[in-house]
């Protein structure tokens, strides 16, 4: 070896000796140099691998940004329109099927329908739980859609084969009335199996489909936040279009062509709904189930009870939270709020060993602040949903008493007689007109004034709907007073003939309530989706549907109570002698009182505070720093 090479080798080694001790043995120095070069190369390979992973993450992130958006939402709109077309058409007309074709009594027919409707909305809680805990929202929609499809198919088979149902009493001569027997046990079993398959199926779709569509827009992105609000408006628009077709075309089919055709069309509609939601699979941003939200909330209460003797820290930093890499790529961390502070005890760290135990074996003794806030959100939501139940009680009157009113009025228009079950098309048509105006005119105008992407706050939107529902009931009382005055004026109080007053007088109350529904229904759906944590979007959406279920159940209770207390305002089978106008005005007064309760709940509510931790950014900075250190 030449002297120059020797000096170079010794120079490289000496430059890296920490104690500045020179080597005098060439083999030893060569080994040191080789080890150093090997270490540097290995470190470079590791960093290159890390950068490769990060680039893969960036590529995946870019690919995810191409997913979702309005393209994916179009399939959600089509699915909702088809599914709601089938559901609403039966919701407004099944009572005639029970009464005229299954030979149920009028009371049993009404009870069967209200139980079916209430069950469909209550079971949405189960659908939301399944979607958040075990299945993605897409899989939930497909699975429950298949169940609903089977339900309509079974009903269509029963309606087609006369052996599976009793001889219908509808149109039978009075002399043959004794031959009209109600459905036997086996026929009723087929009917109720089909009905509750439909109820179970639609419950899962109602819970998961709105959340699936909303997932296609990132609420943390200012540009997509405005599109998220628009999604719920157009979701209601597609729901409305489906309902309009259902209460007109499908109701006409069931009345004139037969129920087997009606149920058959509903079956085909569900089939195409499933096909449409599947067609958008490659475009969806799919959620990953994050465990049971109910278990997480229960853990908070258990941990808070266990730590009930510990003092509550004043600073949020003293409570347990998982940040950055420990969060397993958690994208949403909720900040501490000042309500329900007793639950903060669930996040108190008594010792460091407890943190490791919580991470490894569960969170029954120590929860994170995010988990605690998740429980607080659910508690805060309950008064909001309870304060909207009464509005849906008013909605039930428009589907029952207002339909009966229409049967006493002139239902002809341009020589065509409007079926009684198609009267709900009036508010739907108003919604069909108002939703685009609200989206294209009101929201942009309000956004310029308030700076809020949704134009107005969601709770303000719900409140407007509650005010309009009270006005609708007051107008309904005025219209009923006018209708009774016509009956008295023409001496037709006890007549079965239609009164000389157009059914479209009912359009006033229906139109106002349609506007109320536009504000409140969409406001609640968007509110519960936006305010819920990332792990309970579907369950929270399902809670908003429960308001409808409780409204139907409360309607029956109120009618019974009012009848007993008033001495029979609604006891007669003759609306011309009943005091339905008084009942409507009573509902208007109760709606005003309910609005006062809502104002208290809304002013007390605290919106969630989100702190986003960008884990990938920290990983990027870490890798970049290591690469720069390697280059030095």
Coordinates of C-alpha atoms in Angstrom, one line a residue:
X1 CA 0.0 0.0 0.0
X2 CA 1.4 3.4 -0.9
X3 CA 2.1 6.1 1.6
X4 CA -0.6 8.4 0.1
X5 CA -3.3 5.7 0.6
X6 CA -2.0 5.0 4.1
X7 CA -2.3 8.7 5.0
X8 CA -5.8 8.9 3.5
X9 CA -7.0 5.9 5.4
X10 CA -5.5 7.1 8.6
X11 CA -7.1 10.5 8.0
X12 CA -10.6 9.1 7.5
X13 CA -10.3 7.0 10.7
X14 CA -8.9 9.8 12.8
X15 CA -11.6 12.2 11.7
X16 CA -14.2 9.9 13.3
X17 CA -12.4 8.9 16.5
X18 CA -14.3 10.4 19.4
X19 CA -11.2 10.4 21.7
X20 CA -8.8 11.4 18.9
X21 CA -6.7 8.3 19.3
X22 CA -4.7 7.4 16.2
X23 CA -4.5 3.8 14.8
X24 CA -1.1 2.3 14.1
X25 CA -2.3 -1.0 12.7
X26 CA -3.6 -0.8 9.1
X27 CA -5.8 -3.9 9.2
X28 CA -7.6 -2.6 12.3
X29 CA -8.1 0.8 10.7
X30 CA -9.5 -0.8 7.5
X31 CA -12.0 -2.7 9.6
X32 CA -13.1 0.5 11.3
X33 CA -13.6 2.2 8.0
X34 CA -15.6 -0.7 6.6
X35 CA -17.9 -0.8 9.6
X36 CA -18.5 2.9 9.3
X37 CA -19.3 2.7 5.6
X38 CA -21.6 -0.3 6.2
X39 CA -23.4 1.6 8.9
X40 CA -24.0 4.7 6.7
X41 CA -25.2 2.6 3.8
X42 CA -27.6 0.7 6.1
X43 CA -28.9 4.0 7.5
X44 CA -29.5 5.3 4.0
X45 CA -31.4 2.2 3.0
X46 CA -33.6 2.5 6.1
X47 CA -34.3 6.2 5.3
X48 CA -35.0 5.3 1.6
X49 CA -37.4 2.7 2.8
X50 CA -39.1 5.2 5.1
X51 CA -39.3 7.7 2.3
X52 CA -40.8 5.0 0.1
X53 CA -43.5 4.3 2.7
X54 CA -44.2 8.0 3.0
X55 CA -44.4 8.4 -0.7
X56 CA -46.8 5.4 -0.8
X57 CA -48.9 7.2 1.9
X58 CA -48.8 10.4 -0.3
X59 CA -49.8 8.4 -3.3
X60 CA -52.6 6.8 -1.3
X61 CA -53.6 10.3 0.0
X62 CA -53.7 11.7 -3.6
X63 CA -55.8 8.7 -4.7
X64 CA -58.2 9.2 -1.8
X65 CA -58.6 12.9 -2.8
X66 CA -59.9 11.6 -6.1
X67 CA -62.5 9.6 -4.3
X68 CA -65.8 10.9 -3.0
X69 CA -67.3 14.3 -4.0
X70 CA -70.4 14.9 -6.0
X71 CA -69.7 12.0 -8.4
X72 CA -70.0 9.5 -5.6
X73 CA -72.9 11.3 -4.0
X74 CA -75.0 10.8 -7.2
X75 CA -75.3 7.1 -6.5
X76 CA -76.4 7.9 -3.0
X77 CA -79.1 10.2 -4.3
X78 CA -80.4 7.6 -6.8
X79 CA -80.5 4.9 -4.1
X80 CA -82.3 7.2 -1.6
X81 CA -84.9 8.2 -4.2
X82 CA -85.7 4.6 -5.2
X83 CA -85.8 3.3 -1.7
X84 CA -88.0 6.2 -0.4
X85 CA -90.3 5.9 -3.3
X86 CA -91.2 2.3 -2.2
X87 CA -91.3 3.1 1.5
X88 CA -93.4 6.2 1.4
X89 CA -95.9 4.8 -1.1
X90 CA -96.7 2.0 1.4
X91 CA -96.6 4.3 4.4
X92 CA -99.5 6.4 3.0
X93 CA -101.6 3.5 1.6
X94 CA -101.0 0.3 3.6
X95 CA -103.9 1.1 5.9
X96 CA -106.3 0.5 2.9
X97 CA -104.6 -2.8 2.2
X98 CA -105.0 -4.0 5.8
X99 CA -108.6 -2.9 5.9
X100 CA -109.8 -3.8 2.4
X101 CA -107.7 -6.8 1.6
X102 CA -106.5 -8.4 4.8
X103 CA -109.9 -7.7 6.4
X104 CA -108.5 -6.1 9.6
X105 CA -110.7 -3.7 11.5
X106 CA -110.2 0.0 11.0
X107 CA -108.6 0.3 14.5
X108 CA -106.3 -2.7 13.9
X109 CA -105.4 -1.4 10.5
X110 CA -104.3 2.0 11.9
X111 CA -102.4 0.4 14.8
X112 CA -100.6 -2.0 12.4
X113 CA -99.5 0.9 10.2
X114 CA -98.3 3.1 13.1
X115 CA -96.4 0.1 14.7
X116 CA -94.8 -0.6 11.3
X117 CA -93.7 3.0 10.9
X118 CA -92.5 3.4 14.4
X119 CA -90.5 0.1 14.3
X120 CA -88.9 1.1 11.0
X121 CA -87.5 4.3 12.5
X122 CA -86.6 2.9 16.0
X123 CA -84.7 0.0 14.4
X124 CA -82.5 2.7 12.7
X125 CA -80.6 2.7 16.0
X126 CA -79.6 -0.9 15.4
X127 CA -78.6 -0.2 11.8
X128 CA -76.4 2.7 13.0
X129 CA -74.8 0.5 15.7
X130 CA -74.0 -2.2 13.1
X131 CA -72.6 0.3 10.7
X132 CA -70.3 2.0 13.2
X133 CA -69.2 -1.2 15.0
X134 CA -69.0 -4.1 12.5
X135 CA -69.7 -3.1 8.9
X136 CA -68.8 -0.1 6.8
X137 CA -71.7 2.1 5.8
X138 CA -71.6 0.8 2.2
X139 CA -71.9 -2.9 3.4
X140 CA -74.7 -1.9 5.7
X141 CA -76.7 -0.3 2.9
X142 CA -76.2 -3.4 0.7
X143 CA -77.0 -5.9 3.4
X144 CA -80.1 -4.2 4.7
X145 CA -81.2 -3.3 1.2
X146 CA -81.3 -7.0 0.4
X147 CA -83.4 -7.7 3.5
X148 CA -85.9 -5.0 2.5
X149 CA -86.0 -6.4 -1.1
X150 CA -87.0 -9.8 0.4
X151 CA -89.7 -8.2 2.4
X152 CA -91.3 -6.5 -0.6
X153 CA -91.0 -9.7 -2.6
X154 CA -92.8 -11.7 0.1
X155 CA -95.6 -9.1 0.2
X156 CA -95.9 -9.2 -3.6
X157 CA -96.2 -13.0 -3.6
X158 CA -98.9 -12.9 -0.9
X159 CA -100.9 -10.2 -2.8
X160 CA -100.7 -12.3 -6.0
X161 CA -101.8 -15.7 -4.7
X162 CA -105.3 -15.5 -3.2
X163 CA -104.6 -18.7 -1.2
X164 CA -102.2 -16.7 0.9
X165 CA -104.7 -14.0 1.9
X166 CA -108.4 -13.9 2.9
X167 CA -111.2 -13.1 0.4
X168 CA -111.2 -9.3 0.4
X169 CA -114.2 -7.5 1.9
X170 CA -113.7 -4.4 -0.3
X171 CA -116.6 -4.0 -2.7
X172 CA -118.5 -7.0 -1.2
X173 CA -122.3 -6.7 -1.0
X174 CA -123.8 -6.2 2.5
X175 CA -125.5 -9.6 2.2
X176 CA -122.0 -11.2 1.9
X177 CA -120.5 -9.3 4.8
X178 CA -120.6 -12.3 7.0
X179 CA -118.3 -14.2 4.6
X180 CA -115.6 -11.6 5.0
X181 CA -113.3 -13.2 7.5
X182 CA -110.1 -11.6 8.7
X183 CA -106.7 -13.1 7.9
X184 CA -105.9 -16.3 9.8
X185 CA -102.8 -16.9 11.7
X186 CA -100.7 -18.2 8.9
X187 CA -101.8 -15.5 6.5
X188 CA -101.1 -12.9 9.2
X189 CA -97.7 -14.5 9.8
X190 CA -96.7 -14.0 6.1
X191 CA -98.0 -10.4 6.2
X192 CA -96.1 -9.5 9.3
X193 CA -92.9 -11.3 8.2
X194 CA -92.9 -9.3 5.0
X195 CA -93.8 -6.0 6.8
X196 CA -91.0 -6.3 9.4
X197 CA -88.4 -7.4 6.9
X198 CA -89.2 -4.1 5.1
X199 CA -89.0 -2.2 8.4
X200 CA -85.7 -3.9 9.3
X201 CA -84.2 -3.3 5.9
X202 CA -85.2 0.3 5.6
X203 CA -83.9 1.0 9.1
X204 CA -80.4 0.1 8.2
X205 CA -80.5 2.2 5.0
X206 CA -81.9 5.2 6.8
X207 CA -79.1 5.0 9.3
X208 CA -76.1 4.3 7.0
X209 CA -77.0 5.9 3.6
X210 CA -77.0 9.6 4.7
X211 CA -73.7 9.1 6.5
X212 CA -72.3 7.2 3.5
X213 CA -73.1 10.2 1.3
X214 CA -71.8 12.7 3.8
X215 CA -68.5 10.8 4.1
X216 CA -67.8 11.8 0.5
X217 CA -67.1 15.3 1.7
X218 CA -64.4 16.3 4.1
X219 CA -65.9 18.6 6.7
X220 CA -62.4 19.8 7.7
X221 CA -61.8 21.1 4.2
X222 CA -63.4 24.6 3.9
X223 CA -64.2 24.0 0.2
X224 CA -65.9 20.6 0.9
X225 CA -67.6 21.8 4.1
X226 CA -70.0 23.9 1.9
X227 CA -70.5 20.9 -0.4
X228 CA -71.4 18.8 2.7
X229 CA -74.2 21.1 3.6
X230 CA -75.4 21.1 0.0
X231 CA -75.3 17.3 0.1
X232 CA -78.0 17.1 2.8
X233 CA -80.2 19.5 0.9
X234 CA -79.9 17.5 -2.3
X235 CA -80.4 14.3 -0.3
X236 CA -83.7 15.7 0.9
X237 CA -84.5 16.7 -2.7
X238 CA -83.9 13.1 -4.0
X239 CA -86.0 11.8 -1.0
X240 CA -88.8 14.2 -2.1
X241 CA -88.7 13.1 -5.7
X242 CA -89.0 9.5 -4.7
X243 CA -91.8 10.3 -2.3
X244 CA -93.7 12.3 -5.0
X245 CA -93.5 9.3 -7.4
X246 CA -94.5 7.0 -4.6
X247 CA -97.7 8.8 -3.4
X248 CA -98.9 9.4 -7.0
X249 CA -97.8 6.7 -9.4
X250 CA -97.4 3.7 -7.1
X251 CA -100.5 4.6 -5.1
X252 CA -102.5 4.9 -8.4
X253 CA -101.1 1.4 -9.4
X254 CA -102.2 -0.1 -6.1
X255 CA -105.7 1.4 -6.4
X256 CA -106.4 0.6 -10.0
X257 CA -104.1 -2.3 -11.0
X258 CA -103.8 -4.2 -7.8
X259 CA -101.5 -4.6 -4.8
X260 CA -99.4 -7.3 -6.4
X261 CA -98.3 -4.8 -9.1
X262 CA -97.6 -2.2 -6.4
X263 CA -95.5 -4.5 -4.3
X264 CA -93.8 -5.8 -7.4
X265 CA -92.7 -2.3 -8.5
X266 CA -91.4 -1.7 -5.0
X267 CA -89.4 -4.9 -5.2
X268 CA -87.9 -3.8 -8.6
X269 CA -87.2 -0.3 -7.1
X270 CA -85.2 -1.9 -4.3
X271 CA -83.3 -4.1 -6.7
X272 CA -82.2 -1.0 -8.7
X273 CA -81.4 0.9 -5.5
X274 CA -79.0 -1.9 -4.5
X275 CA -77.5 -1.9 -8.0
X276 CA -77.0 1.9 -7.9
X277 CA -75.3 1.9 -4.5
X278 CA -73.0 -0.9 -5.6
X279 CA -72.1 1.0 -8.9
X280 CA -70.5 3.7 -6.8
X281 CA -68.3 1.4 -4.8
X282 CA -65.1 2.4 -6.6
X283 CA -65.7 6.1 -5.9
X284 CA -66.7 5.9 -2.3
X285 CA -64.6 7.1 0.7
X286 CA -65.4 4.2 3.0
X287 CA -65.3 4.4 6.8
X288 CA -63.5 1.8 8.9
X289 CA -65.6 0.5 11.8
X290 CA -63.9 1.7 15.1
X291 CA -65.6 -0.6 17.6
X292 CA -68.8 -0.1 19.5
X293 CA -69.5 3.6 20.3
X294 CA -71.9 2.4 23.0
X295 CA -69.2 0.4 24.7
X296 CA -66.9 3.4 24.6
X297 CA -69.5 5.6 26.2
X298 CA -70.2 2.9 28.9
X299 CA -66.5 2.8 29.6
X300 CA -66.6 6.5 30.4
X301 CA -69.3 6.1 33.0
X302 CA -67.7 3.1 34.6
X303 CA -64.3 4.9 34.8
X304 CA -65.9 8.1 36.1
X305 CA -67.6 6.1 38.9
X306 CA -64.4 4.4 39.8
X307 CA -62.6 7.7 40.0
X308 CA -65.4 9.5 41.7
X309 CA -63.3 10.4 44.8
X310 CA -60.5 12.0 42.8
X311 CA -60.4 15.8 42.4
X312 CA -61.1 17.1 38.9
X313 CA -58.0 18.8 37.3
X314 CA -58.5 22.4 36.1
X315 CA -56.1 22.1 33.2
X316 CA -57.0 19.8 30.3
X317 CA -53.3 18.9 30.0
X318 CA -53.5 17.0 33.2
X319 CA -56.1 14.6 31.7
X320 CA -55.3 11.5 29.6
X321 CA -55.1 11.8 25.9
X322 CA -53.4 9.9 23.1
X323 CA -51.5 12.1 20.6
X324 CA -49.7 11.7 17.3
X325 CA -48.1 8.3 16.7
X326 CA -49.7 6.8 19.8
X327 CA -53.1 7.5 18.4
X328 CA -52.8 4.8 15.7
X329 CA -53.3 7.4 13.0
X330 CA -56.3 8.9 14.8
X331 CA -57.4 11.9 12.8
X332 CA -59.8 13.5 15.2
X333 CA -59.1 14.5 18.8
X334 CA -61.9 16.3 20.7
X335 CA -61.0 19.1 23.1
X336 CA -62.3 19.3 26.6
X337 CA -65.6 21.2 27.2
X338 CA -66.8 22.6 30.5
X339 CA -70.1 20.6 30.7
X340 CA -70.7 17.4 32.6
X341 CA -67.4 17.8 34.4
X342 CA -68.0 14.8 36.6
X343 CA -67.3 12.7 33.5
X344 CA -63.8 14.2 33.3
X345 CA -62.8 11.9 36.2
X346 CA -62.8 9.1 33.6
X347 CA -59.6 10.7 32.1
X348 CA -57.7 11.3 35.3
X349 CA -54.3 9.6 35.4
X350 CA -53.6 8.3 38.9
X351 CA -50.3 6.7 38.0
X352 CA -48.2 6.0 34.9
X353 CA -48.8 2.2 35.1
X354 CA -52.5 2.9 34.6
X355 CA -51.8 4.4 31.2
X356 CA -50.1 1.3 30.0
X357 CA -52.9 -0.9 31.4
X358 CA -55.5 1.2 29.7
X359 CA -53.8 1.0 26.4
X360 CA -53.3 -2.8 26.6
X361 CA -56.3 -4.2 28.3
X362 CA -59.1 -1.7 27.7
X363 CA -60.4 1.6 29.0
X364 CA -62.7 0.6 31.9
X365 CA -60.5 2.5 34.4
X366 CA -58.9 5.2 32.3
X367 CA -60.4 6.9 29.2
X368 CA -59.1 9.6 26.9
X369 CA -60.5 13.1 26.7
X370 CA -61.8 12.3 23.2
X371 CA -63.7 9.3 24.6
X372 CA -65.1 11.4 27.4
X373 CA -66.2 14.2 25.0
X374 CA -67.8 11.5 22.8
X375 CA -70.1 10.6 25.8
X376 CA -70.8 14.3 26.5
X377 CA -71.8 14.8 22.9
X378 CA -74.4 12.1 23.1
X379 CA -75.8 13.5 26.4
X380 CA -76.0 17.0 24.9
X381 CA -77.9 15.6 21.8
X382 CA -80.7 14.0 23.8
X383 CA -82.5 17.2 24.8
X384 CA -82.3 18.4 21.2
X385 CA -83.9 15.3 19.8
X386 CA -86.6 15.3 22.5
X387 CA -87.5 18.9 21.7
X388 CA -88.2 17.9 18.1
X389 CA -90.5 15.0 18.8
X390 CA -93.6 17.1 19.1
X391 CA -93.2 18.5 15.6
X392 CA -93.4 14.9 14.3
X393 CA -96.5 14.4 16.4
X394 CA -98.0 17.3 14.3
X395 CA -96.8 15.5 11.2
X396 CA -98.8 12.5 12.2
X397 CA -102.0 14.5 12.2
X398 CA -101.4 15.5 8.6
X399 CA -101.1 11.8 7.7
X400 CA -104.3 10.9 9.6
X401 CA -106.9 13.6 10.4
X402 CA -106.0 15.7 7.3
X403 CA -106.4 12.6 5.1
X404 CA -109.9 12.1 6.7
X405 CA -110.7 15.8 6.0
X406 CA -109.8 15.3 2.4
X407 CA -112.3 12.5 2.1
X408 CA -115.1 14.9 3.0
X409 CA -114.0 17.6 0.5
X410 CA -114.2 17.9 -3.3
X411 CA -111.1 16.1 -4.6
X412 CA -111.6 16.8 -8.3
X413 CA -109.1 18.8 -10.3
X414 CA -109.4 19.2 -14.1
X415 CA -111.9 16.3 -14.2
X416 CA -109.5 13.9 -12.3
X417 CA -110.3 12.7 -8.8
X418 CA -107.2 12.8 -6.6
X419 CA -107.0 9.6 -4.4
X420 CA -107.1 10.4 -0.7
X421 CA -103.7 8.7 -0.1
X422 CA -102.1 11.0 -2.6
X423 CA -103.0 14.2 -0.7
X424 CA -99.5 14.3 0.9
X425 CA -98.1 15.1 -2.5
X426 CA -99.1 18.7 -1.8
X427 CA -96.3 19.4 0.8
X428 CA -93.9 17.3 -1.3
X429 CA -94.5 19.5 -4.4
X430 CA -93.8 22.6 -2.3
X431 CA -90.6 21.0 -1.0
X432 CA -89.7 20.1 -4.5
X433 CA -89.8 23.8 -5.4
X434 CA -88.4 25.3 -2.2
X435 CA -85.3 23.0 -1.8
X436 CA -83.5 24.3 -4.9
X437 CA -84.5 27.9 -4.0
X438 CA -83.1 27.4 -0.5
X439 CA -79.9 25.9 -1.8
X440 CA -79.3 28.3 -4.7
X441 CA -80.7 31.5 -3.4
X442 CA -81.0 31.6 0.4
X443 CA -77.8 29.8 1.4
X444 CA -75.4 31.9 -0.8
X445 CA -77.1 35.1 0.4
X446 CA -77.0 34.1 4.1
X447 CA -73.4 32.9 3.7
X448 CA -72.3 36.4 2.6
X449 CA -73.8 37.9 5.8
X450 CA -72.9 35.3 8.4
X451 CA -69.8 33.7 6.9
X452 CA -71.1 30.3 7.9
X453 CA -70.8 27.6 5.1
X454 CA -74.4 26.4 5.8
X455 CA -75.7 30.0 5.7
X456 CA -77.2 29.8 9.2
X457 CA -76.3 27.5 12.1
X458 CA -77.9 24.1 12.1
X459 CA -79.8 24.6 15.4
X460 CA -81.2 27.9 14.0
X461 CA -82.4 26.0 10.9
X462 CA -84.1 23.4 13.2
X463 CA -85.7 26.2 15.2
X464 CA -87.2 27.8 12.1
X465 CA -88.8 24.5 11.2
X466 CA -90.3 24.3 14.7
X467 CA -91.9 27.7 14.4
X468 CA -93.3 26.9 11.0
X469 CA -94.8 23.7 12.3
X470 CA -96.7 25.7 15.0
X471 CA -98.0 28.1 12.3
X472 CA -99.1 25.1 10.2
X473 CA -101.2 23.8 13.0
X474 CA -102.8 27.2 13.6
X475 CA -103.6 27.4 9.9
X476 CA -105.0 23.9 10.0
X477 CA -107.4 25.0 12.7
X478 CA -108.6 27.9 10.5
X479 CA -109.1 25.7 7.5
X480 CA -111.0 23.2 9.5
X481 CA -113.2 25.9 10.9
X482 CA -113.9 27.0 7.3
X483 CA -114.7 23.4 6.2
X484 CA -117.2 23.0 9.1
X485 CA -118.8 26.3 8.3
X486 CA -119.4 25.1 4.7
X487 CA -120.9 21.9 6.0
X488 CA -123.3 23.9 8.3
X489 CA -124.1 26.4 5.6
X490 CA -125.1 23.7 3.1
X491 CA -126.9 21.6 5.7
X492 CA -124.5 18.7 5.1
X493 CA -123.3 18.0 8.6
X494 CA -124.5 14.4 8.6
X495 CA -124.1 13.9 4.9
X496 CA -121.7 11.4 3.3
X497 CA -121.4 13.5 0.1
X498 CA -118.3 15.6 -0.5
X499 CA -118.6 19.2 0.7
X500 CA -118.6 22.0 -1.9
X501 CA -115.1 23.1 -0.8
X502 CA -111.9 22.2 -2.7
X503 CA -109.5 19.8 -1.1
X504 CA -106.7 22.2 -2.0
X505 CA -107.7 24.4 0.9
X506 CA -105.6 21.8 2.8
X507 CA -102.7 22.9 0.7
X508 CA -102.0 25.9 3.0
X509 CA -101.3 23.8 6.1
X510 CA -99.4 21.2 4.0
X511 CA -97.3 23.8 2.3
X512 CA -96.2 25.5 5.5
X513 CA -95.5 22.1 7.1
X514 CA -93.5 21.1 4.0
X515 CA -91.3 24.1 4.6
X516 CA -91.0 23.2 8.2
X517 CA -89.9 19.7 7.3
X518 CA -87.3 21.1 4.8
X519 CA -85.7 23.1 7.6
X520 CA -86.0 20.6 10.5
X521 CA -85.4 17.2 8.9
X522 CA -82.3 18.2 7.0
X523 CA -81.1 20.4 9.9
X524 CA -81.3 17.5 12.3
X525 CA -79.6 15.0 9.9
X526 CA -76.7 17.4 9.2
X527 CA -76.5 18.5 12.9
X528 CA -76.2 14.9 14.2
X529 CA -73.7 14.0 11.5
X530 CA -71.5 17.1 12.0
X531 CA -71.6 17.0 15.8
X532 CA -71.0 13.3 16.3
X533 CA -67.5 11.9 16.7
X534 CA -65.9 10.1 13.8
X535 CA -66.7 6.7 15.4
X536 CA -70.5 7.2 15.7
X537 CA -71.7 9.0 12.6
X538 CA -74.3 6.4 11.6
X539 CA -75.6 5.9 15.1
X540 CA -76.1 9.7 15.5
X541 CA -77.9 9.9 12.2
X542 CA -80.1 7.1 13.3
X543 CA -81.0 9.0 16.5
X544 CA -82.4 11.8 14.3
X545 CA -84.8 9.4 12.7
X546 CA -86.0 8.3 16.2
X547 CA -87.7 11.7 16.5
X548 CA -90.1 10.5 13.8
X549 CA -90.8 7.2 15.7
X550 CA -91.4 8.9 19.0
X551 CA -93.6 11.4 17.2
X552 CA -95.9 8.7 15.9
X553 CA -96.1 7.0 19.2
X554 CA -96.8 10.3 21.1
X555 CA -99.6 11.1 18.6
X556 CA -101.7 8.1 19.7
X557 CA -101.2 9.1 23.4
X558 CA -102.2 12.7 22.8
X559 CA -105.3 11.8 20.9
X560 CA -106.4 9.5 23.8
X561 CA -105.6 12.0 26.5
X562 CA -107.4 14.9 24.6
X563 CA -110.5 12.8 24.1
X564 CA -110.7 11.9 27.8
X565 CA -110.0 15.4 29.1
X566 CA -112.1 17.3 26.6
X567 CA -115.1 15.0 26.8
X568 CA -114.8 13.7 23.2
X569 CA -113.4 16.3 20.8
X570 CA -112.4 13.5 18.5
X571 CA -114.7 10.7 19.7
X572 CA -117.3 10.9 16.9
X573 CA -116.8 9.2 13.5
X574 CA -118.2 12.4 11.9
X575 CA -115.6 15.1 11.4
X576 CA -118.4 17.6 10.8
X577 CA -119.5 17.2 14.4
X578 CA -116.0 16.7 16.0
X579 CA -114.0 19.7 17.2
X580 CA -110.9 19.0 15.2
X581 CA -110.2 22.7 14.8
X582 CA -109.9 23.0 18.6
X583 CA -107.4 20.0 18.5
X584 CA -105.3 21.7 15.9
X585 CA -105.2 25.0 17.9
X586 CA -104.2 23.0 21.0
X587 CA -101.4 21.5 19.0
X588 CA -100.3 25.0 17.9
X589 CA -100.2 26.2 21.5
X590 CA -98.2 23.1 22.6
X591 CA -95.9 23.6 19.6
X592 CA -95.1 27.1 20.9
X593 CA -94.4 25.8 24.3
X594 CA -92.2 23.1 22.8
X595 CA -90.3 25.8 20.9
X596 CA -89.6 27.5 24.1
X597 CA -88.2 24.3 25.5
X598 CA -86.1 23.9 22.3
X599 CA -84.7 27.5 22.8
X600 CA -83.5 26.5 26.2
X601 CA -81.9 23.3 25.0
X602 CA -80.3 25.0 22.0
X603 CA -78.8 27.9 24.0
X604 CA -77.4 25.3 26.5
X605 CA -75.8 23.2 23.8
X606 CA -72.0 23.4 23.3
X607 CA -70.7 22.6 19.9
X608 CA -67.8 20.1 19.9
X609 CA -64.2 21.4 19.6
X610 CA -62.0 19.3 17.3
X611 CA -58.2 19.3 17.4
X612 CA -56.8 17.5 14.3
X613 CA -53.4 15.8 14.6
X614 CA -51.7 15.4 11.3
X615 CA -49.7 12.2 11.9
X616 CA -48.4 11.9 8.4
X617 CA -47.0 15.4 8.5
X618 CA -45.0 14.6 11.7
X619 CA -43.8 11.4 10.1
X620 CA -42.7 13.4 7.0
X621 CA -40.8 15.9 9.1
X622 CA -39.1 13.1 11.1
X623 CA -38.0 11.3 7.9
X624 CA -36.9 14.5 6.3
X625 CA -34.8 15.4 9.3
X626 CA -33.1 12.0 9.3
X627 CA -32.3 12.2 5.6
X628 CA -30.7 15.6 6.2
X629 CA -28.7 14.2 9.0
X630 CA -27.5 11.4 6.8
X631 CA -26.3 13.8 4.1
X632 CA -24.1 15.7 6.6

